[in-house]
Amino acid sequence: MQIYKVGGAVRDRLLGIPVTDVDRVVVGATAEEMLAKGFRPVGADFPVFLDPRTGEEYALARTERKSGRGYGGFVFHASPEVTLEEDLIRRDLTINAMAEDDHGNLTDPYHGQRDLEARLLRHVSPAFAEDPLRVLRVARFAARYAPLGFKVADETLELMRQLSDSGELEALTPERSWKEISRALMENQPQVFIQVLRDCDALKVLMPEVDALFGVPQPEAHHPEIDTGVHTLSVLEQAALHQQPLTVRWACLLHDLGKALTPEQDWPRHIAHEHKGLKPIKAVNERFKVPRDCQELALLVGQYHTHGHRALELKASTLLELLQSFDVFRRPQRFEEFIAACEMDARGRKGLENRNYPQADYLRGAAAAARGVAVQPLLEKGFKGPELGEAIKRERLRALKAYKEGTH
Ligand code: CTP
């Protein structure tokens, strides 16, 4: 048997990027031979094995990667006769279809090196279409390598468009899609992920609610970029520049979905878009079975982001309601994430990227003031049950009024 490094490890070494995961392909071996050598199978009928000493993956060379529509299952053909070239031609991108042996010799039948130099994400062959998830993968690689100048090749974008229009994307499982979406959002330029999905018509299939934001105008006074889709991309860009966590990035992407539901005659104003956005946010959350913390923050940011912007004008009672909605007394971190999302929203506007956002510290101060109310003295006064709750609320309101007077 011959063993080669393949995929991301070869690509990233050639790009001079640190390699974390090493995948290997094994040519000329059977599953039985792998088991006899002490490799452990990954799953039942997957021709992939783990080296128990290193945890690294070894896949038997294979052809056929067709995903079973509607099942999330795959059909593989692995056999000792499958050559390295036959395995590589079924991979997604030329830059991912290079192999390297133990002596550092490169096998590059589909010119991955040339495309690395040309900064092109290009599919290897029509077999690209065997796995529609690759539409998301290419958009994710575009987001990751955009700072190096990579673009999607025109003919690959065209193939991605055909896949999007064919209805194949609808067969992807929520789990596989979310894995790509969440990884893409954590890349350097997540806005490029959304832009590429839009360029190949995949966005209107995967997240029509986000796609619908493009072409919707906002008042120029607050939004010099005008277009709500463009604004959303800028907010995401800011979130990455400020190294925000996934929860915040997800909330940034969905915060303005309600604006797509404004009747055209009301443009460019968007009355009650915060509330109108909750239904589409919920729909996207559920479509991809998004983790709970991301779901919750997206809904809260959708509902309250304009409260964040108007923080300094809010009455003490409204401030208290806001803090309670976030359950800030038990979950201070989530409120911090809300503040971060609001700040990214304020900066994701043309020419306003470096503006100050005094609302952030003001909101932190308000949360601290309300949290500073001690419960012990109220217990000592004999308050219990619902009365205790009311007394705490009264004291918190008093603290917030004092905070407002002190800071205004
Ligand atoms: N691959 C593919 N089609 C897929 C998934 C993977 O062709 N849908 C191939 C590619 O050759 C890829 C390799 O399998 O390079 C390994 O896949 P994976 O580990 O998912 O990605 P990497 O390319 O290693 O990239 P990353 O840095 O994102 O892990």
Coordinates of C-alpha atoms and ligand atoms in Angstrom, one line a residue:
M1 CA 0.0 0.0 0.0
Q2 CA 1.1 3.6 -0.6
I3 CA 0.1 6.4 1.8
Y4 CA -0.1 10.1 0.8
K5 CA -1.0 13.3 2.7
V6 CA -4.0 14.9 0.9
G7 CA -6.3 17.8 1.1
G8 CA -6.0 20.7 3.4
A9 CA -2.6 19.6 4.8
V10 CA -0.9 19.8 1.4
R11 CA -2.8 23.0 0.4
D12 CA -1.9 24.9 3.6
R13 CA 1.7 23.8 3.6
L14 CA 2.1 25.2 0.1
L15 CA 0.4 28.4 1.2
G16 CA 2.8 28.7 4.2
I17 CA -0.1 28.4 6.7
P18 CA 0.3 26.2 9.8
V19 CA -1.3 22.8 9.3
T20 CA -3.5 21.4 12.0
D21 CA -5.3 18.4 10.6
V22 CA -3.6 15.9 8.4
D23 CA -5.7 13.6 6.2
R24 CA -4.1 10.7 4.4
V25 CA -5.2 8.6 1.5
V26 CA -4.2 4.9 1.2
V27 CA -3.8 3.4 -2.3
G28 CA -3.7 -0.4 -2.9
A29 CA -5.1 -1.6 0.4
T30 CA -8.3 -3.3 1.6
A31 CA -10.2 -2.6 4.7
E32 CA -9.1 -5.9 6.1
E33 CA -5.4 -5.0 5.7
M34 CA -6.0 -1.7 7.5
L35 CA -7.7 -3.5 10.4
A36 CA -4.9 -6.0 10.5
K37 CA -2.4 -3.1 10.9
G38 CA -4.3 -1.9 13.9
F39 CA -6.2 1.0 12.3
R40 CA -9.7 1.6 13.8
P41 CA -12.6 2.1 11.4
V42 CA -14.6 5.4 11.6
G43 CA -18.3 4.3 11.4
A44 CA -19.6 1.1 9.9
D45 CA -19.4 1.4 6.1
F46 CA -17.1 4.3 5.7
P47 CA -13.7 3.5 4.2
V48 CA -12.0 5.8 6.7
F49 CA -9.7 4.7 9.5
L50 CA -8.0 6.3 12.5
D51 CA -4.4 5.7 13.5
P52 CA -4.9 5.0 17.2
R53 CA -1.5 6.4 18.0
T54 CA -1.9 9.8 16.3
G55 CA -5.7 10.2 15.8
E56 CA -5.0 11.0 12.2
E57 CA -7.3 10.0 9.4
Y58 CA -6.5 7.4 6.7
A59 CA -9.1 7.0 3.9
L60 CA -9.0 4.2 1.3
A61 CA -8.7 5.6 -2.2
R62 CA -12.2 5.7 -3.5
T63 CA -14.4 6.8 -6.4
E64 CA -18.1 7.7 -6.2
R65 CA -19.0 10.1 -3.4
K66 CA -22.6 10.5 -4.5
S67 CA -24.7 11.6 -1.5
G68 CA -28.0 9.7 -1.3
R69 CA -30.7 12.4 -1.8
G70 CA -32.8 12.9 1.2
Y71 CA -30.9 10.5 3.4
G72 CA -27.7 12.3 4.2
G73 CA -26.1 9.0 3.4
F74 CA -23.3 8.4 1.0
V75 CA -22.3 5.7 -1.5
F76 CA -18.6 5.0 -1.7
H77 CA -16.7 2.7 -3.9
A78 CA -13.3 1.9 -2.3
S79 CA -11.0 -0.9 -3.6
P80 CA -7.3 -1.6 -3.9
E81 CA -7.5 -0.9 -7.7
V82 CA -8.6 2.7 -7.3
T83 CA -5.6 4.9 -8.3
L84 CA -4.5 8.1 -6.6
E85 CA -5.5 10.1 -9.7
E86 CA -9.0 8.5 -9.7
D87 CA -9.4 9.4 -6.0
L88 CA -8.2 13.0 -6.5
I89 CA -10.4 13.7 -9.5
R90 CA -13.5 13.2 -7.3
R91 CA -12.5 15.9 -4.8
D92 CA -14.0 19.3 -4.6
L93 CA -11.3 21.9 -5.6
T94 CA -8.0 21.6 -7.5
I95 CA -6.2 23.2 -4.5
N96 CA -7.6 20.3 -2.3
A97 CA -6.8 17.6 -4.9
M98 CA -3.0 17.4 -4.4
A99 CA -1.2 14.6 -2.7
E100 CA 2.3 14.4 -1.1
D101 CA 4.3 11.2 -0.3
D102 CA 6.6 10.7 2.7
H103 CA 9.5 12.2 0.7
G104 CA 7.6 15.4 0.0
N105 CA 7.0 14.5 -3.7
L106 CA 3.8 16.2 -4.9
T107 CA 1.2 14.6 -7.1
D108 CA -0.8 17.3 -8.7
P109 CA -2.6 16.0 -11.8
Y110 CA -5.3 18.7 -11.8
H111 CA -3.0 21.7 -11.4
G112 CA -3.8 22.7 -7.9
Q113 CA -0.5 24.5 -7.6
R114 CA -1.2 26.6 -10.6
D115 CA -4.5 27.6 -9.1
L116 CA -2.9 28.3 -5.7
E117 CA -0.6 30.8 -7.5
A118 CA -3.5 32.2 -9.5
R119 CA -5.5 32.5 -6.2
L120 CA -8.4 30.6 -7.8
L121 CA -10.9 28.2 -6.2
R122 CA -11.7 26.0 -9.1
H123 CA -13.5 22.6 -9.1
V124 CA -11.6 19.6 -10.3
S125 CA -14.2 17.9 -12.5
P126 CA -18.0 17.6 -13.0
A127 CA -17.9 15.1 -10.1
F128 CA -18.0 18.3 -7.9
A129 CA -21.8 18.0 -8.2
E130 CA -21.8 14.7 -6.4
D131 CA -22.0 16.5 -3.1
P132 CA -24.0 19.7 -3.0
L133 CA -22.5 20.6 0.4
R134 CA -19.5 21.7 -1.7
V135 CA -21.4 24.9 -2.6
L136 CA -21.1 25.9 1.0
R137 CA -17.6 24.6 1.3
V138 CA -16.4 26.8 -1.6
A139 CA -18.1 29.8 -0.1
R140 CA -16.4 29.0 3.2
F141 CA -12.9 28.7 1.6
A142 CA -13.6 32.0 -0.2
A143 CA -14.3 33.6 3.2
R144 CA -11.1 32.1 4.7
Y145 CA -8.7 32.8 1.9
A146 CA -10.1 36.2 0.8
P147 CA -7.3 38.0 2.6
L148 CA -4.8 36.2 0.4
G149 CA -6.7 37.3 -2.7
F150 CA -8.5 34.1 -3.6
K151 CA -11.6 34.2 -5.8
V152 CA -14.1 31.6 -7.0
A153 CA -13.4 30.7 -10.7
D154 CA -16.2 31.7 -13.0
E155 CA -16.8 28.2 -14.2
T156 CA -17.0 26.9 -10.6
L157 CA -19.5 29.7 -9.7
E158 CA -21.6 28.6 -12.7
L159 CA -21.6 25.0 -11.6
M160 CA -22.5 26.2 -8.0
R161 CA -25.4 28.1 -9.6
Q162 CA -26.6 25.1 -11.4
L163 CA -26.5 23.1 -8.2
S164 CA -28.4 25.8 -6.4
D165 CA -31.1 26.1 -9.1
S166 CA -31.5 22.3 -9.3
G167 CA -33.0 21.9 -5.8
E168 CA -30.1 19.7 -4.6
L169 CA -29.3 22.1 -1.7
E170 CA -32.6 21.3 -0.2
A171 CA -31.5 17.7 0.4
L172 CA -28.7 18.7 2.7
T173 CA -29.2 17.8 6.3
P174 CA -29.4 20.7 8.8
E175 CA -26.4 19.3 10.7
R176 CA -24.1 19.3 7.7
S177 CA -25.2 22.8 6.6
W178 CA -24.9 24.3 10.0
K179 CA -21.4 22.9 10.4
E180 CA -20.3 24.7 7.2
I181 CA -22.2 27.9 8.1
S182 CA -20.8 28.1 11.6
R183 CA -17.3 27.4 10.4
A184 CA -17.7 30.0 7.7
L185 CA -19.0 32.7 10.1
M186 CA -15.8 32.2 12.2
E187 CA -13.5 32.8 9.2
N188 CA -11.6 36.0 8.5
Q189 CA -14.1 37.5 6.2
P190 CA -17.5 35.9 6.8
Q191 CA -19.2 38.5 4.7
V192 CA -17.5 36.9 1.7
F193 CA -19.3 33.6 2.5
I194 CA -22.7 35.3 2.3
Q195 CA -21.7 37.2 -0.8
V196 CA -20.5 34.1 -2.6
L197 CA -23.7 32.2 -1.7
R198 CA -25.6 35.1 -3.1
D199 CA -23.6 35.3 -6.2
C200 CA -24.4 31.6 -7.0
D201 CA -28.1 31.9 -6.1
A202 CA -27.6 29.6 -3.0
L203 CA -28.5 32.3 -0.5
K204 CA -32.1 32.5 -1.8
V205 CA -32.4 28.7 -1.3
L206 CA -30.6 28.4 2.1
M207 CA -31.6 31.7 3.7
P208 CA -34.2 33.5 1.6
E209 CA -34.8 35.8 4.6
V210 CA -31.3 37.1 4.4
D211 CA -31.3 37.3 0.6
A212 CA -34.5 39.4 0.8
L213 CA -32.6 42.2 2.5
F214 CA -30.8 43.1 -0.7
G215 CA -32.5 45.9 -2.5
V216 CA -34.3 47.1 0.6
P217 CA -33.4 50.8 1.4
Q218 CA -32.9 52.4 4.8
P219 CA -32.8 56.1 5.6
E220 CA -29.5 57.6 4.4
A221 CA -29.0 59.7 7.5
H222 CA -28.4 56.6 9.7
H223 CA -27.3 54.3 6.9
P224 CA -25.1 56.0 4.3
E225 CA -24.8 52.6 2.6
I226 CA -28.6 52.6 2.2
D227 CA -29.1 48.9 1.2
T228 CA -30.0 46.6 4.1
G229 CA -28.2 43.6 2.6
V230 CA -25.0 45.7 2.2
H231 CA -25.4 46.9 5.8
T232 CA -25.7 43.3 7.0
L233 CA -22.5 42.3 5.2
S234 CA -20.7 45.2 6.8
V235 CA -22.0 44.3 10.3
L236 CA -20.6 40.8 9.8
E237 CA -17.3 42.2 8.6
Q238 CA -17.1 44.3 11.7
A239 CA -17.9 41.3 13.9
A240 CA -15.0 39.4 12.4
L241 CA -12.6 42.4 12.6
H242 CA -13.5 42.7 16.3
Q243 CA -13.1 38.9 16.8
Q244 CA -16.6 38.3 18.1
P245 CA -17.7 34.8 19.0
L246 CA -20.1 32.7 16.9
T247 CA -23.2 33.7 18.9
V248 CA -22.6 37.4 18.1
R249 CA -21.8 36.8 14.4
W250 CA -25.0 34.8 14.0
A251 CA -27.0 37.5 15.7
C252 CA -25.4 40.1 13.4
L253 CA -26.4 38.2 10.3
L254 CA -30.0 38.0 11.4
H255 CA -30.6 41.2 13.3
D256 CA -32.5 43.1 10.6
L257 CA -34.5 40.3 9.0
G258 CA -37.7 42.3 9.8
K259 CA -36.7 45.0 7.3
A260 CA -37.4 42.7 4.4
L261 CA -41.1 42.6 5.6
T262 CA -41.7 46.4 5.5
P263 CA -44.3 47.3 2.8
E264 CA -42.6 49.1 0.0
Q265 CA -44.8 52.2 0.5
D266 CA -43.2 52.7 3.9
W267 CA -39.6 52.6 2.7
P268 CA -37.0 53.7 3.7
R269 CA -38.4 53.6 7.2
H270 CA -38.9 50.3 9.0
I271 CA -41.5 50.7 11.7
A272 CA -41.5 47.7 14.2
H273 CA -38.9 45.8 12.2
E274 CA -37.5 44.5 15.4
H275 CA -40.7 42.6 16.2
K276 CA -41.5 41.6 12.6
G277 CA -38.0 40.0 12.5
L278 CA -38.7 37.4 15.2
K279 CA -40.6 35.1 12.9
P280 CA -38.0 34.9 10.1
I281 CA -35.2 34.7 12.7
K282 CA -37.0 31.7 14.3
A283 CA -37.4 30.1 10.9
V284 CA -33.7 30.3 10.0
N285 CA -32.8 29.1 13.5
E286 CA -35.0 26.0 13.2
R287 CA -34.0 25.3 9.6
F288 CA -30.4 24.6 10.6
K289 CA -31.1 23.3 14.1
V290 CA -28.9 26.1 15.3
P291 CA -27.4 25.6 18.8
R292 CA -29.5 27.2 21.6
D293 CA -27.1 30.0 22.6
C294 CA -26.9 31.2 19.0
Q295 CA -30.7 31.0 18.6
E296 CA -31.4 32.9 21.8
L297 CA -29.0 35.7 21.1
A298 CA -30.2 36.2 17.6
L299 CA -33.8 36.5 18.8
L300 CA -32.9 38.9 21.6
V301 CA -30.6 41.1 19.4
G302 CA -33.4 41.1 16.7
Q303 CA -35.9 42.3 19.2
Y304 CA -33.8 44.8 21.2
H305 CA -30.9 46.2 19.1
T306 CA -32.6 49.5 18.6
H307 CA -33.0 49.7 22.4
G308 CA -29.2 49.3 22.6
H309 CA -28.8 52.3 20.2
R310 CA -31.2 54.4 22.2
A311 CA -29.8 53.3 25.6
L312 CA -29.0 56.8 26.8
E313 CA -32.6 58.0 26.2
L314 CA -34.3 54.9 27.8
K315 CA -36.4 55.4 30.9
A316 CA -35.2 53.6 34.0
S317 CA -38.2 51.3 33.8
T318 CA -37.4 50.4 30.2
L319 CA -33.8 49.8 31.1
L320 CA -34.9 47.4 33.8
E321 CA -37.2 45.6 31.4
L322 CA -34.3 45.2 29.0
L323 CA -32.0 43.8 31.7
Q324 CA -34.7 41.4 32.8
S325 CA -35.3 40.2 29.2
F326 CA -31.7 39.2 29.1
D327 CA -31.8 37.6 32.5
V328 CA -28.7 39.7 33.1
F329 CA -28.6 38.9 36.8
R330 CA -27.9 35.2 36.0
R331 CA -26.4 35.5 32.6
P332 CA -24.2 38.6 32.4
Q333 CA -22.2 37.1 29.5
R334 CA -25.2 37.1 27.2
F335 CA -25.8 40.8 27.9
E336 CA -22.2 41.5 26.9
E337 CA -22.8 39.7 23.7
F338 CA -25.9 41.8 23.0
I339 CA -23.9 44.9 23.6
A340 CA -21.2 43.7 21.2
A341 CA -23.8 42.9 18.5
C342 CA -25.4 46.4 18.9
E343 CA -21.9 48.0 18.6
M344 CA -21.2 46.0 15.4
D345 CA -24.5 47.1 14.0
A346 CA -23.7 50.7 14.7
R347 CA -20.2 50.4 13.1
G348 CA -21.4 48.3 10.1
R349 CA -22.3 51.4 8.2
K350 CA -20.5 53.1 5.4
G351 CA -18.0 55.7 6.8
L352 CA -19.0 55.0 10.4
E353 CA -16.8 52.0 11.0
N354 CA -14.7 53.8 13.6
R355 CA -17.4 55.7 15.4
N356 CA -17.6 55.7 19.2
Y357 CA -20.4 53.7 20.8
P358 CA -20.9 55.2 24.3
Q359 CA -24.1 53.1 24.6
A360 CA -21.8 50.1 25.3
D361 CA -20.4 51.4 28.6
Y362 CA -23.6 53.0 29.5
L363 CA -25.4 49.7 29.3
R364 CA -22.6 48.0 31.2
G365 CA -23.0 50.6 33.9
A366 CA -26.7 50.1 34.0
A367 CA -26.3 46.3 34.4
A368 CA -23.8 46.8 37.2
A369 CA -26.1 49.3 39.0
A370 CA -29.0 46.9 38.9
R371 CA -26.8 44.0 39.9
G372 CA -25.5 46.0 42.8
V373 CA -28.8 45.8 44.6
A374 CA -28.3 43.5 47.6
V375 CA -31.0 40.9 48.4
Q376 CA -29.8 40.2 52.0
P377 CA -31.2 43.5 53.6
L378 CA -34.6 42.8 51.9
L379 CA -34.6 39.3 53.4
E380 CA -33.8 40.7 56.8
K381 CA -36.7 43.1 56.4
G382 CA -38.9 40.0 56.1
F383 CA -39.8 40.0 52.4
K384 CA -40.6 36.6 51.0
G385 CA -41.9 35.0 47.8
P386 CA -43.6 37.3 45.3
E387 CA -43.2 40.3 47.6
L388 CA -39.5 39.8 47.7
G389 CA -39.5 39.8 43.9
E390 CA -41.4 43.1 43.9
A391 CA -39.0 44.6 46.5
I392 CA -36.0 43.6 44.5
K393 CA -37.5 45.1 41.4
R394 CA -38.3 48.4 43.2
E395 CA -34.7 48.6 44.5
R396 CA -33.3 47.9 41.1
L397 CA -35.5 50.6 39.6
R398 CA -34.3 53.0 42.2
A399 CA -30.7 52.1 41.5
L400 CA -31.2 52.7 37.7
K401 CA -32.8 56.1 38.3
A402 CA -29.8 57.1 40.5
Y403 CA -27.5 55.7 37.8
K404 CA -29.3 57.8 35.1
E405 CA -29.1 60.9 37.2
G406 CA -25.5 60.4 38.0
T407 CA -24.4 59.8 34.4
H408 CA -26.7 62.1 32.5
Ligands
CTP1 N1 -13.4 16.7 0.3 C1 -14.2 16.8 -0.8 N2 -15.6 17.1 -0.7 C2 -16.1 17.3 0.5 C3 -15.4 17.2 1.7 C4 -14.0 16.9 1.6 O1 -13.7 16.7 -1.9 N3 -17.4 17.5 0.6 C5 -12.0 16.4 0.2 C6 -11.1 17.6 -0.2 O2 -10.1 17.1 -1.0 C7 -10.6 18.1 1.2 C8 -10.4 16.7 1.9 O3 -11.5 15.9 1.4 O4 -9.4 18.8 1.0 C9 -10.5 16.9 3.4 O5 -11.7 17.5 3.8 P1 -11.8 18.4 5.1 O6 -11.0 17.8 6.2 O7 -13.3 18.6 5.3 O8 -11.3 19.8 4.6 P2 -9.8 20.4 4.4 O9 -9.6 20.6 2.9 O10 -8.8 19.6 5.1 O11 -10.0 21.8 4.9 P3 -10.1 22.4 6.4 O12 -8.9 23.3 6.5 O13 -11.4 23.2 6.3 O14 -10.2 21.3 7.4

